[in-house]
mmCIF file of C-alpha atoms in Angstrom:
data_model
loop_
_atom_site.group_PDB
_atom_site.id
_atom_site.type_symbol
_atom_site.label_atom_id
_atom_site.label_comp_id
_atom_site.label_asym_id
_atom_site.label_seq_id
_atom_site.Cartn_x
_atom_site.Cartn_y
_atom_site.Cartn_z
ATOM 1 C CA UNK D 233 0.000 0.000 0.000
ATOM 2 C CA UNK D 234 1.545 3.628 -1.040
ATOM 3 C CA UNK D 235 1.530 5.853 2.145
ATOM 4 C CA UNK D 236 1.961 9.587 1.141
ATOM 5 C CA UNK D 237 0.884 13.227 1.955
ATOM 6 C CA UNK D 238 1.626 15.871 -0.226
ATOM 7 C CA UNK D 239 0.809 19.346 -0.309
ATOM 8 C CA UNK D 240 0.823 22.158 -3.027
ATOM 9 C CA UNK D 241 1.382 25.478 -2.989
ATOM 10 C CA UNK D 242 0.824 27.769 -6.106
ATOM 11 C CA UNK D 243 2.873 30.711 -5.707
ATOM 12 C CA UNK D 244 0.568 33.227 -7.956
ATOM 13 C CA UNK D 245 -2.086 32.741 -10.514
ATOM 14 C CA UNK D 246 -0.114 32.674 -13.409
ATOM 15 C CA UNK D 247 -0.600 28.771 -14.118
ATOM 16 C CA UNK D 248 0.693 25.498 -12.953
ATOM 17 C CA UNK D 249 2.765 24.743 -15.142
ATOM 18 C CA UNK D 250 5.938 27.197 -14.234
ATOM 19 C CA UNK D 251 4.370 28.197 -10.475
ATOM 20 C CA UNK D 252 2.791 25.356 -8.613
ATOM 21 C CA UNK D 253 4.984 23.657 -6.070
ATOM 22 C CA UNK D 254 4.744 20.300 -4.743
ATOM 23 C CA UNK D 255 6.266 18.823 -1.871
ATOM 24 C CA UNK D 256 5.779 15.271 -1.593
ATOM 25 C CA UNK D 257 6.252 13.650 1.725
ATOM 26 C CA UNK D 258 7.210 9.684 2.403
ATOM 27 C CA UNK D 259 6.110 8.749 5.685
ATOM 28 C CA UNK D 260 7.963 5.130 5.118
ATOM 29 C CA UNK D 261 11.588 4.619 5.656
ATOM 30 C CA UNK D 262 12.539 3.138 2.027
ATOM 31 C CA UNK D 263 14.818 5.858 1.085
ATOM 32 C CA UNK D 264 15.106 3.592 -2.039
ATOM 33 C CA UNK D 265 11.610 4.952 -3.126
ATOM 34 C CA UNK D 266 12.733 8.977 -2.395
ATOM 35 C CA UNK D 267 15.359 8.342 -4.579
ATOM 36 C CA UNK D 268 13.749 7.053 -7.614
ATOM 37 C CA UNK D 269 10.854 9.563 -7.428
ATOM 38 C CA UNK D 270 13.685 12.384 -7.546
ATOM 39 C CA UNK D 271 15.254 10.436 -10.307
ATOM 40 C CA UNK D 272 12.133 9.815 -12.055
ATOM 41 C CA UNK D 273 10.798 13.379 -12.358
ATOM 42 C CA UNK D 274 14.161 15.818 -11.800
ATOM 43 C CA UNK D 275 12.795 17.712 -14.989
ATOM 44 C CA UNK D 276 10.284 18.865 -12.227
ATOM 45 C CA UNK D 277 12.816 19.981 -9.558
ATOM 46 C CA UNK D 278 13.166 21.891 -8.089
ATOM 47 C CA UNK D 279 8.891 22.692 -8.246
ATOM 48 C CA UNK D 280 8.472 19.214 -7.655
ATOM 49 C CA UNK D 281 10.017 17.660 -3.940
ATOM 50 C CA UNK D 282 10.140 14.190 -2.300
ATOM 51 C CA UNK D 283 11.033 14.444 1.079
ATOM 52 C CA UNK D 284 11.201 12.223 3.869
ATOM 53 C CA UNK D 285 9.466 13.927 6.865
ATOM 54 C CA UNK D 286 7.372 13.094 9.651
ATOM 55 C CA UNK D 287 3.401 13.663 9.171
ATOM 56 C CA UNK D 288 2.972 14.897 13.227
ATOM 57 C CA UNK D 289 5.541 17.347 12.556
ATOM 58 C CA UNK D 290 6.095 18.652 8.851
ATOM 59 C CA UNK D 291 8.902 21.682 8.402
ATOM 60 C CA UNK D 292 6.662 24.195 6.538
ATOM 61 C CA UNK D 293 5.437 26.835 8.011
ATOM 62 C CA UNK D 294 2.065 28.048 9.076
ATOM 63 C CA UNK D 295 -0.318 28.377 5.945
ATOM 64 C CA UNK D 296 1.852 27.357 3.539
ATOM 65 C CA UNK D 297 -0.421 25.332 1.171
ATOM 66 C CA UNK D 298 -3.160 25.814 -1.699
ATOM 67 C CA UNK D 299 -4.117 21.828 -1.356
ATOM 68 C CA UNK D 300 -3.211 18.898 1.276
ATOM 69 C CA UNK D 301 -3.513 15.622 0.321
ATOM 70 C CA UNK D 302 -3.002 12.695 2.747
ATOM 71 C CA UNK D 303 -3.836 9.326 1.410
ATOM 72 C CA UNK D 304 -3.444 5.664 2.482
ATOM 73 C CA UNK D 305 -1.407 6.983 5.841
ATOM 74 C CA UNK D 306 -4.132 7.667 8.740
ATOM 75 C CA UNK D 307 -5.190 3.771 9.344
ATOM 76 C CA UNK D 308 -1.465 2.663 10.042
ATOM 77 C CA UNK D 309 -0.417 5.047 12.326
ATOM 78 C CA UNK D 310 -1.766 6.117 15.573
ATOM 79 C CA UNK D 311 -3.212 9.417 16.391
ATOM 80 C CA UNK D 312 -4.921 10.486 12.995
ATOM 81 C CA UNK D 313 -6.207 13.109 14.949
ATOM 82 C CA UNK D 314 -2.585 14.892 15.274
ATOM 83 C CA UNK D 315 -2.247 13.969 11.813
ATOM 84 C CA UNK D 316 -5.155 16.312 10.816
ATOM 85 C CA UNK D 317 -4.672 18.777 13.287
ATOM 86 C CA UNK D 318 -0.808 19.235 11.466
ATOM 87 C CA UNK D 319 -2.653 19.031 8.140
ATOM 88 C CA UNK D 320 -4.195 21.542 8.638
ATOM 89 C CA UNK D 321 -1.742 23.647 10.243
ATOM 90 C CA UNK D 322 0.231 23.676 6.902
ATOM 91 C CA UNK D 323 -3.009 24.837 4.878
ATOM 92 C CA UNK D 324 -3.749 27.911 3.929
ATOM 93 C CA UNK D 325 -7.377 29.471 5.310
ATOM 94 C CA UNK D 326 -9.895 28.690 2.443
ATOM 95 C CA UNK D 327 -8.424 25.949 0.763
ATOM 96 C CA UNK D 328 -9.103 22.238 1.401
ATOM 97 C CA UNK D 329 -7.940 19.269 2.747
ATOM 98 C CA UNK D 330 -8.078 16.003 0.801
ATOM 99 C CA UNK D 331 -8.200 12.856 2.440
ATOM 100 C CA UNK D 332 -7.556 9.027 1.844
ATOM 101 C CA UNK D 333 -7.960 7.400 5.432
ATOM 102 C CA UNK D 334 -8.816 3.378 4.624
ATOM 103 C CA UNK D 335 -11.784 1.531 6.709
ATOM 104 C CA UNK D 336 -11.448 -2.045 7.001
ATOM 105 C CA UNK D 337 -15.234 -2.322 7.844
ATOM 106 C CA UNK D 338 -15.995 -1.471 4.386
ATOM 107 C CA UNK D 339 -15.366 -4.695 2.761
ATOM 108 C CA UNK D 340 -18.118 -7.138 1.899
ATOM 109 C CA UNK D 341 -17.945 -10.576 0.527
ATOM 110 C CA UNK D 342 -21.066 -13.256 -0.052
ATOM 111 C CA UNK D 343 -21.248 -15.389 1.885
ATOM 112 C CA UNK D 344 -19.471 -19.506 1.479
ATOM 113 C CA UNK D 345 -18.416 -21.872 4.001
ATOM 114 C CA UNK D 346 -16.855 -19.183 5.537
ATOM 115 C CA UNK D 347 -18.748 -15.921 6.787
ATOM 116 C CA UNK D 348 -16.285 -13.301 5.757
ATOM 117 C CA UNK D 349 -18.107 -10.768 7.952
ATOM 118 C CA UNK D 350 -16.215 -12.500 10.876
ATOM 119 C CA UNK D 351 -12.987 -11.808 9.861
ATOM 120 C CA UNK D 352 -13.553 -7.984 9.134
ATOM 121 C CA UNK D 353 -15.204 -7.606 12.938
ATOM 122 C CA UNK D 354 -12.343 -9.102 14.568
ATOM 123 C CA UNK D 355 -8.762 -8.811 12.680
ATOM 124 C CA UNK D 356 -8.994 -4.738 11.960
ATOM 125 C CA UNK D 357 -10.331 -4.201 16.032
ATOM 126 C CA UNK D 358 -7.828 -6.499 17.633
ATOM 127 C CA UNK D 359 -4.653 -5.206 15.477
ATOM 128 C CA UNK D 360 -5.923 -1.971 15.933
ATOM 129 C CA UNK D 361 -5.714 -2.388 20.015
ATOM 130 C CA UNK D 362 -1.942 -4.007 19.807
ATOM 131 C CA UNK D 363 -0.566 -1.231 17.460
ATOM 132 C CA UNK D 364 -2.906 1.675 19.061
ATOM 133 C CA UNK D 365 -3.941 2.530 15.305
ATOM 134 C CA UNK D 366 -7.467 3.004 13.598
ATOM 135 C CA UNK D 367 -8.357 0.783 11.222
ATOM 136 C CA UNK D 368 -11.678 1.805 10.852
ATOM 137 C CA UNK D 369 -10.593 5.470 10.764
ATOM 138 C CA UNK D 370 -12.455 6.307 7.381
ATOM 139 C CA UNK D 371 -16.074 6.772 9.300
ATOM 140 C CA UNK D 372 -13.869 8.473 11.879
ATOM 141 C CA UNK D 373 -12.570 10.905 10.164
ATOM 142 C CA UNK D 374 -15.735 13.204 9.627
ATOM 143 C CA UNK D 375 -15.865 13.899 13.667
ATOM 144 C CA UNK D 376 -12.178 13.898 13.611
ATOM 145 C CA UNK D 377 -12.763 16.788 11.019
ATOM 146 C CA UNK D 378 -15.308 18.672 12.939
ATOM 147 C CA UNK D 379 -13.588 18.449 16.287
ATOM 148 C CA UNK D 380 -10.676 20.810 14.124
ATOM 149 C CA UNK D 381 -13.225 23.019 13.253
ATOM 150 C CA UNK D 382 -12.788 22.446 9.258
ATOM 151 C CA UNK D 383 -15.815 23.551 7.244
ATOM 152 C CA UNK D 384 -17.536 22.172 4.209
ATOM 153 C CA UNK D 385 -16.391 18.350 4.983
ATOM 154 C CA UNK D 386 -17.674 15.751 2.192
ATOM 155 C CA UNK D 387 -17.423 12.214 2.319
ATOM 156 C CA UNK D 388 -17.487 10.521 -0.653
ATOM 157 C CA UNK D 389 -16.309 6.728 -2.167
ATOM 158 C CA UNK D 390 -14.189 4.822 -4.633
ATOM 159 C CA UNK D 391 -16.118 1.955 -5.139
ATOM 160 C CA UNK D 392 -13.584 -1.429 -5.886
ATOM 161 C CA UNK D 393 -16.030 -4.325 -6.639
ATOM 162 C CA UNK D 394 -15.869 -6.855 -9.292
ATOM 163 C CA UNK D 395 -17.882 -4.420 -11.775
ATOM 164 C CA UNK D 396 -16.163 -1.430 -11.829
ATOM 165 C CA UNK D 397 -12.800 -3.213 -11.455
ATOM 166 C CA UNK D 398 -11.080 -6.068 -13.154
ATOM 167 C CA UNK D 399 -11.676 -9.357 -11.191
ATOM 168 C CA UNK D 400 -7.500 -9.985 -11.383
ATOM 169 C CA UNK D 401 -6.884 -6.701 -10.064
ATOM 170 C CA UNK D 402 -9.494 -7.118 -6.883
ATOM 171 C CA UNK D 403 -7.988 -10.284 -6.221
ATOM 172 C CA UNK D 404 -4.718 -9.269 -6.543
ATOM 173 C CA UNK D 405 -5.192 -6.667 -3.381
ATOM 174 C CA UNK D 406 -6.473 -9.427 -1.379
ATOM 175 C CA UNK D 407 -3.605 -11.962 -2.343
ATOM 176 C CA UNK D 408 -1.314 -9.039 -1.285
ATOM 177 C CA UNK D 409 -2.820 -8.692 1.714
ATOM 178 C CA UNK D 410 -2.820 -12.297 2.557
ATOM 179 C CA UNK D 411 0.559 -13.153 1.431
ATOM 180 C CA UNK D 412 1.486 -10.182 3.834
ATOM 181 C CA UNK D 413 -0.477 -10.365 6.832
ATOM 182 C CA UNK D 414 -1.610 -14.012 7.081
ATOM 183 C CA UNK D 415 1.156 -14.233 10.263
ATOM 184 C CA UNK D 416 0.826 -10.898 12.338
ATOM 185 C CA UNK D 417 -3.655 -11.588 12.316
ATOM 186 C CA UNK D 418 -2.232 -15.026 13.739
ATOM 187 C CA UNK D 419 -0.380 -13.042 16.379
ATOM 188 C CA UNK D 420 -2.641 -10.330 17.425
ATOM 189 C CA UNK D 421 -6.417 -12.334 16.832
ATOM 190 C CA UNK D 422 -7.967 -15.044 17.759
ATOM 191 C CA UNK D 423 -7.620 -16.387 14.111
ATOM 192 C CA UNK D 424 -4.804 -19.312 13.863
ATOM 193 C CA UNK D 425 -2.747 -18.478 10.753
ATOM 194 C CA UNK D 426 -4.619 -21.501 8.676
ATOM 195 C CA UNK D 427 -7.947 -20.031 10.006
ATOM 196 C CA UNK D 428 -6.640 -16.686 8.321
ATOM 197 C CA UNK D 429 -5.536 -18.201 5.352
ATOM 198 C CA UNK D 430 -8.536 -19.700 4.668
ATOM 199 C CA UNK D 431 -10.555 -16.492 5.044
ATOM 200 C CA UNK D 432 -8.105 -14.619 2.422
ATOM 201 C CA UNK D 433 -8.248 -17.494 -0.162
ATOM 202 C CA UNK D 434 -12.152 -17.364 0.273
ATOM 203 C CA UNK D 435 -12.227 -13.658 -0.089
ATOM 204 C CA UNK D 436 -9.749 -14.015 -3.270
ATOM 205 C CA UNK D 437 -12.419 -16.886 -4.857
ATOM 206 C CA UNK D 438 -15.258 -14.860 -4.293
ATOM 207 C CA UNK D 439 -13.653 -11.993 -6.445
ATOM 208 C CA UNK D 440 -12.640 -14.129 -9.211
ATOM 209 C CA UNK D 441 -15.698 -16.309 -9.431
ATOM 210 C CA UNK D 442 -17.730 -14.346 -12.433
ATOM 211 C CA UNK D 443 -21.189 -15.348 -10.565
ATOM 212 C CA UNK D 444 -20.115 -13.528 -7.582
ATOM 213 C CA UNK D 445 -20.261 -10.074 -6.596
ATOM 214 C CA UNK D 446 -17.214 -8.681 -3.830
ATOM 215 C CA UNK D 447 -16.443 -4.701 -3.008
ATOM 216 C CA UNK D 448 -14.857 -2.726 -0.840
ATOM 217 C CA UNK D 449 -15.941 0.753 -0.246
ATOM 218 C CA UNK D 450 -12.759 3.391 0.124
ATOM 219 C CA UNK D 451 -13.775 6.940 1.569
ATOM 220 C CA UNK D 452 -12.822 9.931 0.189
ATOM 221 C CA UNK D 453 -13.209 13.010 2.240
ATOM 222 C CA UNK D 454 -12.698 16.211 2.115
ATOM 223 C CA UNK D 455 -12.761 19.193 4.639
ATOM 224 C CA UNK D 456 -11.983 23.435 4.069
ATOM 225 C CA UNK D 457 -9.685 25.055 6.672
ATOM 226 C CA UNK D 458 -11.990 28.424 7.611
#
C-alpha cells in the first residue's frame, strides 16, 4: 500500500505549469523509493520535492499550502487526529484538505463456508488495540474533522467491486494482503494463521468467481480550513 501526503502550494495565478509547487512527503523509511521519485521526475525539480518527513511534525510553516492531500497513511499510524490537526496547520485558510484514510469495515464478501463478515469484525479491532492505530478510521474521520473546526467536509467513495474493477486486479489486493499479513492476524487475533488463510483465499475466490459479486468501499473526504 503507497503511504503519502503531499501538499501544493501555487505561488501566484499565473498557471501550474511554471508556479505550482509540490512537496511530496514519504512517511515510510525506504529511502530507495525517495530516490527514484527524484530520479524519475528531476525535470520537475526543483517545483516538484520528495522528502522524507514526519506527518505529526512537517517543516513548513504556518499556511503554507493551496491543497493537502493525505492518502493511504491515517489507518497505520496512531493518532490520525494529530495527523489532521498538522494538516491543517500547513493549509492555507480557504483551501481544502483532501483525504484518503482506509476503513477495514468497508469490505463485503457473499457469503461460502466461511462468513467473511467474521474476519472484518475481529482482525482490523484487535490489530488496531496491539498497534494503538485506527483501522476503521475512514467513518472516523468526519468527527475527527469537525472536532478541528474544518468547514464544508464531504465524504465521498471509490467503489472497488468486481464491476467497476477487473476481477484480477481485486484479487490481486487481497492476495497481497494475505501473502502479507496471514502471520501478524495469527499473532494479534484469535484467528490461527490456517484459520486466516482460509478467510483470504475465500475472499480471493469470491472476487474471481464471475457469478459472484465482492467490493470494498474506500472513503474519500474532504474538509476546508476556515
Amino acid at each position: 500500500m503507497s503511504r503519502d501526503d503531499q501538499c501544493e502550494r501555487g505561488d501566484d495565478e499565473s498557471g501550474p505549469e511554471e508556479h505550482t509547487v509540490v512537496s511530496a512527503n514519504d512517511a515510510s523509511e525506504r529511502d530507495a523509493h525517495l530516490a527514484l521519485a527524484r530520479q524519475r521526475y528531476a525535470a520537475l525539480a526543483p517545483r516538484l520535492r520528495f522528502e522524507h518527513q514526519s506527518v505529526f511534525e512537517l517543516t513548513e510553516p504556518d499556511s503554507s499550502f493551496d491543497l493537502t492531500v493525505c492518502r493511504h497513511v491515517v489507518h497505520s499510524i496512531p493518532h490520525a487526529d494529530r495527523v489532521y490537526a498538522e494538516l491543517k496547520r500547513v493549509t492555507r485558510p480557504g483551501v481544502r484538505l483532501h483525504l484518503i484514510p482506509e476503513d477495514y469495515g468497508m469490505l463485503q464478501f457473499q457469503k461460502g463456508a466461511l462468513d467473511i463478515r467474521e474476519f472484518w469484525h475481529e482482525a482490523p479491532a484487535r490489530f488496531g488495540e496491539k498497534t494503538g492505530t485506527d483501522l476503521y478510521v475512514g467513518r472516523d474521520s468526519y468527527q475527527l474533522l469537525v472536532d478541528l473546526g474544518l468547514a464544508d467536509i464531504t465524504v465521498d467513495y471509490v467503489i472497488v467491486d468486481t464491476i467497476r474493477v477487473p476481477r484480477e486486479t481485486f484479487a490481486a489486493i487481497i492476495t497481497a494482503w494475505r501473502d502479507g499479513y496471514v502471520d501478524v492476524t495469527a499473532e494479534v487475533t484469535k484467528f490461527t494463521r490456517e484459520e486466516a488463510k482460509a478467510y483470504f483465499d475465500q475472499m480471493i475466490a469470491n472476487i474471481l468467481d464471475p457469478r459472484k459479486y465482492a467490493v470494498w468501499m474506500v472513503p474519500v473526504v474532504s474538509a476546508r480550513v476556515p
